[in-house]
Amino acid sequence: RPFSGQTMFPNFSDGIQVYGTAFLGELGQDSLSYNIYTGNFAGNATFFNFGGRLAYALGDAGLTFGINSTYGERSSTVDSEYIVYGADLLYDKGPILWKNEVFATSERRGRDRLAFYSQPAWRLDDRWTVFYRFDFLDGGSDVTTLERTGNTIEHAVGLTFKPNKNVHLRGIFTYKDFASTDTKSSADAQLVEMSATLSF
């Protein structure tokens, strides 16, 4: 899901990234890739975040394993440094596409945060894909007020259609469950989304 601000890590950054891939094995079907980056977030433009990811792909098996980490600061007004630790697993072979990611933080100020999702998908053919996603977020606490944000759980069911390589259409139904916090009662919401991506 799109995280607002720096719920786990900056959602939008300006910076520099260095990355590369080495192909391994007799036929070069496996690969080891890396990403290293630094940049700043508009909400705290005076502080630079640092991070990176290391991933290994087993080409014949359709599996990719990755680990990553980010260091940053959530606010320019209070001491709020944090470290994110993450891992991801992708299975992409035949009709099955299964994405999984988990992120956990160590916060200097406030409660630590945790987020993960699992999204299995089935390619019905070359154009149609159906998927389900379970998504969990514990946003810790606000770094200024230290108020607990509460947990959010999402269940999403979607259908995507790619009539050609330049067009991607999506329809998604999402059920969201918001746990109670220090000041808010529990709640739930249902959303229906339709979107289109055009590439040129």
PDB file of C-alpha atoms in Angstrom:
ATOM      1  CA  ARG A   1       0.000   0.000   0.000  1.00  0.00           C
ATOM      2  CA  PRO A   2       1.180   3.598  -0.373  1.00  0.00           C
ATOM      3  CA  PHE A   3       2.510   4.832   2.979  1.00  0.00           C
ATOM      4  CA  SER A   4       1.949   8.500   3.732  1.00  0.00           C
ATOM      5  CA  GLY A   5       4.916  10.679   4.663  1.00  0.00           C
ATOM      6  CA  GLN A   6       7.497   8.459   6.385  1.00  0.00           C
ATOM      7  CA  THR A   7       5.163   5.898   7.932  1.00  0.00           C
ATOM      8  CA  MET A   8       7.843   3.246   7.384  1.00  0.00           C
ATOM      9  CA  PHE A   9      10.299   4.966   5.022  1.00  0.00           C
ATOM     10  CA  PRO A  10      10.094   8.064   2.787  1.00  0.00           C
ATOM     11  CA  ASN A  11       7.474   7.616   0.088  1.00  0.00           C
ATOM     12  CA  PHE A  12       9.128  10.193  -2.211  1.00  0.00           C
ATOM     13  CA  SER A  13      12.819  11.118  -2.172  1.00  0.00           C
ATOM     14  CA  ASP A  14      15.216  13.158  -4.269  1.00  0.00           C
ATOM     15  CA  GLY A  15      18.668  11.651  -4.378  1.00  0.00           C
ATOM     16  CA  ILE A  16      21.217   9.411  -6.027  1.00  0.00           C
ATOM     17  CA  GLN A  17      21.151   5.639  -6.536  1.00  0.00           C
ATOM     18  CA  VAL A  18      23.889   3.256  -7.636  1.00  0.00           C
ATOM     19  CA  TYR A  19      22.855  -0.245  -8.711  1.00  0.00           C
ATOM     20  CA  GLY A  20      24.110  -3.235 -10.608  1.00  0.00           C
ATOM     21  CA  THR A  21      23.593  -6.909 -11.403  1.00  0.00           C
ATOM     22  CA  ALA A  22      26.018  -9.833 -11.813  1.00  0.00           C
ATOM     23  CA  PHE A  23      24.805 -12.911 -13.686  1.00  0.00           C
ATOM     24  CA  LEU A  24      25.937 -16.227 -12.216  1.00  0.00           C
ATOM     25  CA  GLY A  25      25.849 -19.918 -13.066  1.00  0.00           C
ATOM     26  CA  GLU A  26      26.928 -21.731 -16.210  1.00  0.00           C
ATOM     27  CA  LEU A  27      24.192 -20.175 -18.329  1.00  0.00           C
ATOM     28  CA  GLY A  28      23.891 -16.949 -16.349  1.00  0.00           C
ATOM     29  CA  GLN A  29      20.387 -17.857 -15.237  1.00  0.00           C
ATOM     30  CA  ASP A  30      20.989 -16.756 -11.610  1.00  0.00           C
ATOM     31  CA  SER A  31      21.783 -13.179 -10.622  1.00  0.00           C
ATOM     32  CA  LEU A  32      23.009 -11.100  -7.694  1.00  0.00           C
ATOM     33  CA  SER A  33      21.897  -7.461  -7.669  1.00  0.00           C
ATOM     34  CA  TYR A  34      22.509  -4.490  -5.398  1.00  0.00           C
ATOM     35  CA  ASN A  35      21.090  -0.984  -4.869  1.00  0.00           C
ATOM     36  CA  ILE A  36      22.720   1.741  -2.733  1.00  0.00           C
ATOM     37  CA  TYR A  37      21.112   5.153  -2.398  1.00  0.00           C
ATOM     38  CA  THR A  38      21.015   8.419  -0.504  1.00  0.00           C
ATOM     39  CA  GLY A  39      18.532  11.260  -0.691  1.00  0.00           C
ATOM     40  CA  ASN A  40      16.244  13.504   1.285  1.00  0.00           C
ATOM     41  CA  PHE A  41      12.519  13.569   1.940  1.00  0.00           C
ATOM     42  CA  ALA A  42      10.518  16.743   1.344  1.00  0.00           C
ATOM     43  CA  GLY A  43       9.085  16.541   4.878  1.00  0.00           C
ATOM     44  CA  ASN A  44      12.585  16.729   6.373  1.00  0.00           C
ATOM     45  CA  ALA A  45      14.760  18.240   3.640  1.00  0.00           C
ATOM     46  CA  THR A  46      17.734  18.978   5.927  1.00  0.00           C
ATOM     47  CA  PHE A  47      18.461  15.302   6.690  1.00  0.00           C
ATOM     48  CA  PHE A  48      19.710  12.696   4.214  1.00  0.00           C
ATOM     49  CA  ASN A  49      18.452   9.110   4.298  1.00  0.00           C
ATOM     50  CA  PHE A  50      20.761   6.219   3.427  1.00  0.00           C
ATOM     51  CA  GLY A  51      19.874   2.714   2.386  1.00  0.00           C
ATOM     52  CA  GLY A  52      20.396  -0.294   0.183  1.00  0.00           C
ATOM     53  CA  ARG A  53      19.134  -3.661  -0.985  1.00  0.00           C
ATOM     54  CA  LEU A  54      20.848  -6.938  -1.873  1.00  0.00           C
ATOM     55  CA  ALA A  55      18.957  -9.626  -3.832  1.00  0.00           C
ATOM     56  CA  TYR A  56      19.662 -13.064  -5.263  1.00  0.00           C
ATOM     57  CA  ALA A  57      17.527 -14.574  -8.034  1.00  0.00           C
ATOM     58  CA  LEU A  58      17.341 -18.281  -8.837  1.00  0.00           C
ATOM     59  CA  GLY A  59      16.305 -18.055 -12.463  1.00  0.00           C
ATOM     60  CA  ASP A  60      15.257 -21.659 -13.074  1.00  0.00           C
ATOM     61  CA  ALA A  61      13.256 -21.786  -9.841  1.00  0.00           C
ATOM     62  CA  GLY A  62      11.567 -18.406 -10.357  1.00  0.00           C
ATOM     63  CA  LEU A  63      12.604 -17.295  -6.858  1.00  0.00           C
ATOM     64  CA  THR A  64      14.138 -13.975  -5.779  1.00  0.00           C
ATOM     65  CA  PHE A  65      15.266 -13.297  -2.192  1.00  0.00           C
ATOM     66  CA  GLY A  66      16.094  -9.781  -1.016  1.00  0.00           C
ATOM     67  CA  ILE A  67      17.181  -7.934   2.123  1.00  0.00           C
ATOM     68  CA  ASN A  68      17.293  -4.183   2.630  1.00  0.00           C
ATOM     69  CA  SER A  69      17.853  -1.460   5.210  1.00  0.00           C
ATOM     70  CA  THR A  70      17.294   2.295   5.505  1.00  0.00           C
ATOM     71  CA  TYR A  71      18.556   4.889   7.982  1.00  0.00           C
ATOM     72  CA  GLY A  72      16.797   8.229   8.394  1.00  0.00           C
ATOM     73  CA  GLU A  73      15.203  10.803  10.682  1.00  0.00           C
ATOM     74  CA  ARG A  74      11.447  11.378  10.869  1.00  0.00           C
ATOM     75  CA  SER A  75      11.380  14.995  12.039  1.00  0.00           C
ATOM     76  CA  SER A  76      13.635  18.041  11.950  1.00  0.00           C
ATOM     77  CA  THR A  77      12.262  19.314  15.301  1.00  0.00           C
ATOM     78  CA  VAL A  78      12.756  16.270  17.590  1.00  0.00           C
ATOM     79  CA  ASP A  79      15.439  13.581  17.856  1.00  0.00           C
ATOM     80  CA  SER A  80      13.716  10.879  15.799  1.00  0.00           C
ATOM     81  CA  GLU A  81      16.327   8.758  14.043  1.00  0.00           C
ATOM     82  CA  TYR A  82      15.227   5.307  12.875  1.00  0.00           C
ATOM     83  CA  ILE A  83      16.477   2.205  11.068  1.00  0.00           C
ATOM     84  CA  VAL A  84      14.328   0.039   8.795  1.00  0.00           C
ATOM     85  CA  TYR A  85      15.095  -3.646   8.293  1.00  0.00           C
ATOM     86  CA  GLY A  86      13.357  -5.374   5.408  1.00  0.00           C
ATOM     87  CA  ALA A  87      13.154  -8.625   3.488  1.00  0.00           C
ATOM     88  CA  ASP A  88      11.304  -9.699   0.372  1.00  0.00           C
ATOM     89  CA  LEU A  89      10.494 -12.927  -1.436  1.00  0.00           C
ATOM     90  CA  LEU A  90       9.174 -13.220  -4.991  1.00  0.00           C
ATOM     91  CA  TYR A  91       8.003 -16.348  -6.791  1.00  0.00           C
ATOM     92  CA  ASP A  92       7.412 -15.777 -10.498  1.00  0.00           C
ATOM     93  CA  LYS A  93       7.060 -18.871 -12.639  1.00  0.00           C
ATOM     94  CA  GLY A  94       4.395 -20.114 -14.995  1.00  0.00           C
ATOM     95  CA  PRO A  95       0.946 -18.819 -14.025  1.00  0.00           C
ATOM     96  CA  ILE A  96       1.950 -17.994 -10.414  1.00  0.00           C
ATOM     97  CA  LEU A  97       3.214 -14.579  -9.286  1.00  0.00           C
ATOM     98  CA  TRP A  98       3.579 -14.324  -5.484  1.00  0.00           C
ATOM     99  CA  LYS A  99       5.019 -11.183  -3.857  1.00  0.00           C
ATOM    100  CA  ASN A 100       5.926 -10.906  -0.158  1.00  0.00           C
ATOM    101  CA  GLU A 101       7.606  -8.108   1.816  1.00  0.00           C
ATOM    102  CA  VAL A 102       8.190  -7.333   5.506  1.00  0.00           C
ATOM    103  CA  PHE A 103       9.584  -4.175   7.149  1.00  0.00           C
ATOM    104  CA  ALA A 104      10.383  -3.569  10.823  1.00  0.00           C
ATOM    105  CA  THR A 105      11.813  -0.406  12.350  1.00  0.00           C
ATOM    106  CA  SER A 106      13.924   0.498  15.350  1.00  0.00           C
ATOM    107  CA  GLU A 107      12.796   3.954  16.509  1.00  0.00           C
ATOM    108  CA  ARG A 108      14.799   6.283  18.758  1.00  0.00           C
ATOM    109  CA  ARG A 109      11.575   8.113  19.684  1.00  0.00           C
ATOM    110  CA  GLY A 110       8.224   6.383  20.063  1.00  0.00           C
ATOM    111  CA  ARG A 111       7.089   2.850  19.323  1.00  0.00           C
ATOM    112  CA  ASP A 112       8.752   0.616  16.743  1.00  0.00           C
ATOM    113  CA  ARG A 113       6.802  -0.048  13.548  1.00  0.00           C
ATOM    114  CA  LEU A 114       5.989  -3.178  11.536  1.00  0.00           C
ATOM    115  CA  ALA A 115       4.485  -3.734   8.093  1.00  0.00           C
ATOM    116  CA  PHE A 116       4.137  -6.772   5.848  1.00  0.00           C
ATOM    117  CA  TYR A 117       2.048  -8.090   3.008  1.00  0.00           C
ATOM    118  CA  SER A 118       1.565 -11.246   0.990  1.00  0.00           C
ATOM    119  CA  GLN A 119       0.083 -11.069  -2.508  1.00  0.00           C
ATOM    120  CA  PRO A 120      -0.457 -14.303  -4.442  1.00  0.00           C
ATOM    121  CA  ALA A 121      -1.623 -13.903  -8.040  1.00  0.00           C
ATOM    122  CA  TRP A 122      -2.674 -16.244 -10.834  1.00  0.00           C
ATOM    123  CA  ARG A 123      -2.192 -15.414 -14.501  1.00  0.00           C
ATOM    124  CA  LEU A 124      -5.323 -16.618 -16.253  1.00  0.00           C
ATOM    125  CA  ASP A 125      -3.592 -16.019 -19.575  1.00  0.00           C
ATOM    126  CA  ASP A 126      -1.144 -13.517 -21.117  1.00  0.00           C
ATOM    127  CA  ARG A 127      -3.525 -10.604 -20.501  1.00  0.00           C
ATOM    128  CA  TRP A 128      -5.631 -11.376 -17.398  1.00  0.00           C
ATOM    129  CA  THR A 129      -4.344 -11.759 -13.801  1.00  0.00           C
ATOM    130  CA  VAL A 130      -6.362 -12.180 -10.600  1.00  0.00           C
ATOM    131  CA  PHE A 131      -4.811 -11.551  -7.160  1.00  0.00           C
ATOM    132  CA  TYR A 132      -5.445 -11.364  -3.412  1.00  0.00           C
ATOM    133  CA  ARG A 133      -3.413  -9.285  -0.940  1.00  0.00           C
ATOM    134  CA  PHE A 134      -3.238  -9.426   2.857  1.00  0.00           C
ATOM    135  CA  ASP A 135      -1.622  -6.306   4.291  1.00  0.00           C
ATOM    136  CA  PHE A 136      -0.757  -5.481   7.929  1.00  0.00           C
ATOM    137  CA  LEU A 137       0.539  -2.197   9.337  1.00  0.00           C
ATOM    138  CA  ASP A 138       1.476  -1.231  12.879  1.00  0.00           C
ATOM    139  CA  GLY A 139       2.405   2.437  12.486  1.00  0.00           C
ATOM    140  CA  GLY A 140       3.891   2.740  15.991  1.00  0.00           C
ATOM    141  CA  SER A 141       3.318   6.220  17.355  1.00  0.00           C
ATOM    142  CA  ASP A 142       3.491   9.844  16.252  1.00  0.00           C
ATOM    143  CA  VAL A 143       7.038  11.154  16.820  1.00  0.00           C
ATOM    144  CA  THR A 144       5.797  14.510  18.140  1.00  0.00           C
ATOM    145  CA  THR A 145       2.823  13.587  20.338  1.00  0.00           C
ATOM    146  CA  LEU A 146       3.855   9.926  20.924  1.00  0.00           C
ATOM    147  CA  GLU A 147       0.193   8.973  20.414  1.00  0.00           C
ATOM    148  CA  ARG A 148      -0.243   5.337  19.352  1.00  0.00           C
ATOM    149  CA  THR A 149      -1.484   5.048  15.756  1.00  0.00           C
ATOM    150  CA  GLY A 150      -3.024   1.575  16.004  1.00  0.00           C
ATOM    151  CA  ASN A 151      -2.956  -1.358  13.602  1.00  0.00           C
ATOM    152  CA  THR A 152      -4.541  -1.498  10.170  1.00  0.00           C
ATOM    153  CA  ILE A 153      -5.339  -4.686   8.247  1.00  0.00           C
ATOM    154  CA  GLU A 154      -6.297  -4.766   4.578  1.00  0.00           C
ATOM    155  CA  HIS A 155      -7.789  -7.521   2.441  1.00  0.00           C
ATOM    156  CA  ALA A 156      -7.780  -6.766  -1.286  1.00  0.00           C
ATOM    157  CA  VAL A 157      -9.037  -8.724  -4.284  1.00  0.00           C
ATOM    158  CA  GLY A 158      -8.183  -7.502  -7.755  1.00  0.00           C
ATOM    159  CA  LEU A 159      -8.231  -8.204 -11.458  1.00  0.00           C
ATOM    160  CA  THR A 160      -5.755  -6.748 -13.948  1.00  0.00           C
ATOM    161  CA  PHE A 161      -5.936  -6.656 -17.730  1.00  0.00           C
ATOM    162  CA  LYS A 162      -3.069  -5.929 -20.140  1.00  0.00           C
ATOM    163  CA  PRO A 163      -4.428  -5.783 -23.695  1.00  0.00           C
ATOM    164  CA  ASN A 164      -0.934  -4.840 -24.904  1.00  0.00           C
ATOM    165  CA  LYS A 165       2.467  -3.876 -23.443  1.00  0.00           C
ATOM    166  CA  ASN A 166       1.518  -0.172 -23.179  1.00  0.00           C
ATOM    167  CA  VAL A 167      -1.831  -0.471 -21.353  1.00  0.00           C
ATOM    168  CA  HIS A 168      -2.510  -1.835 -17.843  1.00  0.00           C
ATOM    169  CA  LEU A 169      -6.073  -1.744 -16.429  1.00  0.00           C
ATOM    170  CA  ARG A 170      -6.924  -2.643 -12.809  1.00  0.00           C
ATOM    171  CA  GLY A 171      -9.998  -3.172 -10.671  1.00  0.00           C
ATOM    172  CA  ILE A 172      -9.524  -3.675  -6.912  1.00  0.00           C
ATOM    173  CA  PHE A 173     -11.908  -4.171  -3.965  1.00  0.00           C
ATOM    174  CA  THR A 174     -10.339  -3.481  -0.543  1.00  0.00           C
ATOM    175  CA  TYR A 175     -11.669  -4.055   2.968  1.00  0.00           C
ATOM    176  CA  LYS A 176      -9.795  -2.098   5.672  1.00  0.00           C
ATOM    177  CA  ASP A 177     -10.003  -2.739   9.424  1.00  0.00           C
ATOM    178  CA  PHE A 178      -8.690   0.015  11.726  1.00  0.00           C
ATOM    179  CA  ALA A 179      -7.945  -0.976  15.336  1.00  0.00           C
ATOM    180  CA  SER A 180      -8.726   1.432  18.157  1.00  0.00           C
ATOM    181  CA  THR A 181      -6.043   3.893  19.314  1.00  0.00           C
ATOM    182  CA  ASP A 182      -5.531   6.094  22.371  1.00  0.00           C
ATOM    183  CA  THR A 183      -8.079   8.607  21.027  1.00  0.00           C
ATOM    184  CA  LYS A 184     -10.058   6.808  18.256  1.00  0.00           C
ATOM    185  CA  SER A 185     -12.478   3.888  18.200  1.00  0.00           C
ATOM    186  CA  SER A 186     -12.098   0.935  15.846  1.00  0.00           C
ATOM    187  CA  ALA A 187     -13.567   1.317  12.363  1.00  0.00           C
ATOM    188  CA  ASP A 188     -13.706  -0.322   8.961  1.00  0.00           C
ATOM    189  CA  ALA A 189     -14.000   0.819   5.366  1.00  0.00           C
ATOM    190  CA  GLN A 190     -14.616  -0.660   1.926  1.00  0.00           C
ATOM    191  CA  LEU A 191     -13.070   0.756  -1.232  1.00  0.00           C
ATOM    192  CA  VAL A 192     -13.507   0.075  -4.932  1.00  0.00           C
ATOM    193  CA  GLU A 193     -10.713   1.306  -7.226  1.00  0.00           C
ATOM    194  CA  MET A 194     -10.452   1.412 -10.988  1.00  0.00           C
ATOM    195  CA  SER A 195      -7.201   2.563 -12.568  1.00  0.00           C
ATOM    196  CA  ALA A 196      -5.352   2.635 -15.875  1.00  0.00           C
ATOM    197  CA  THR A 197      -1.646   2.990 -16.663  1.00  0.00           C
ATOM    198  CA  LEU A 198      -0.579   4.066 -20.147  1.00  0.00           C
ATOM    199  CA  SER A 199       3.098   3.776 -21.136  1.00  0.00           C
ATOM    200  CA  PHE A 200       4.679   5.484 -24.135  1.00  0.00           C
TER     201      PHE A 200
END
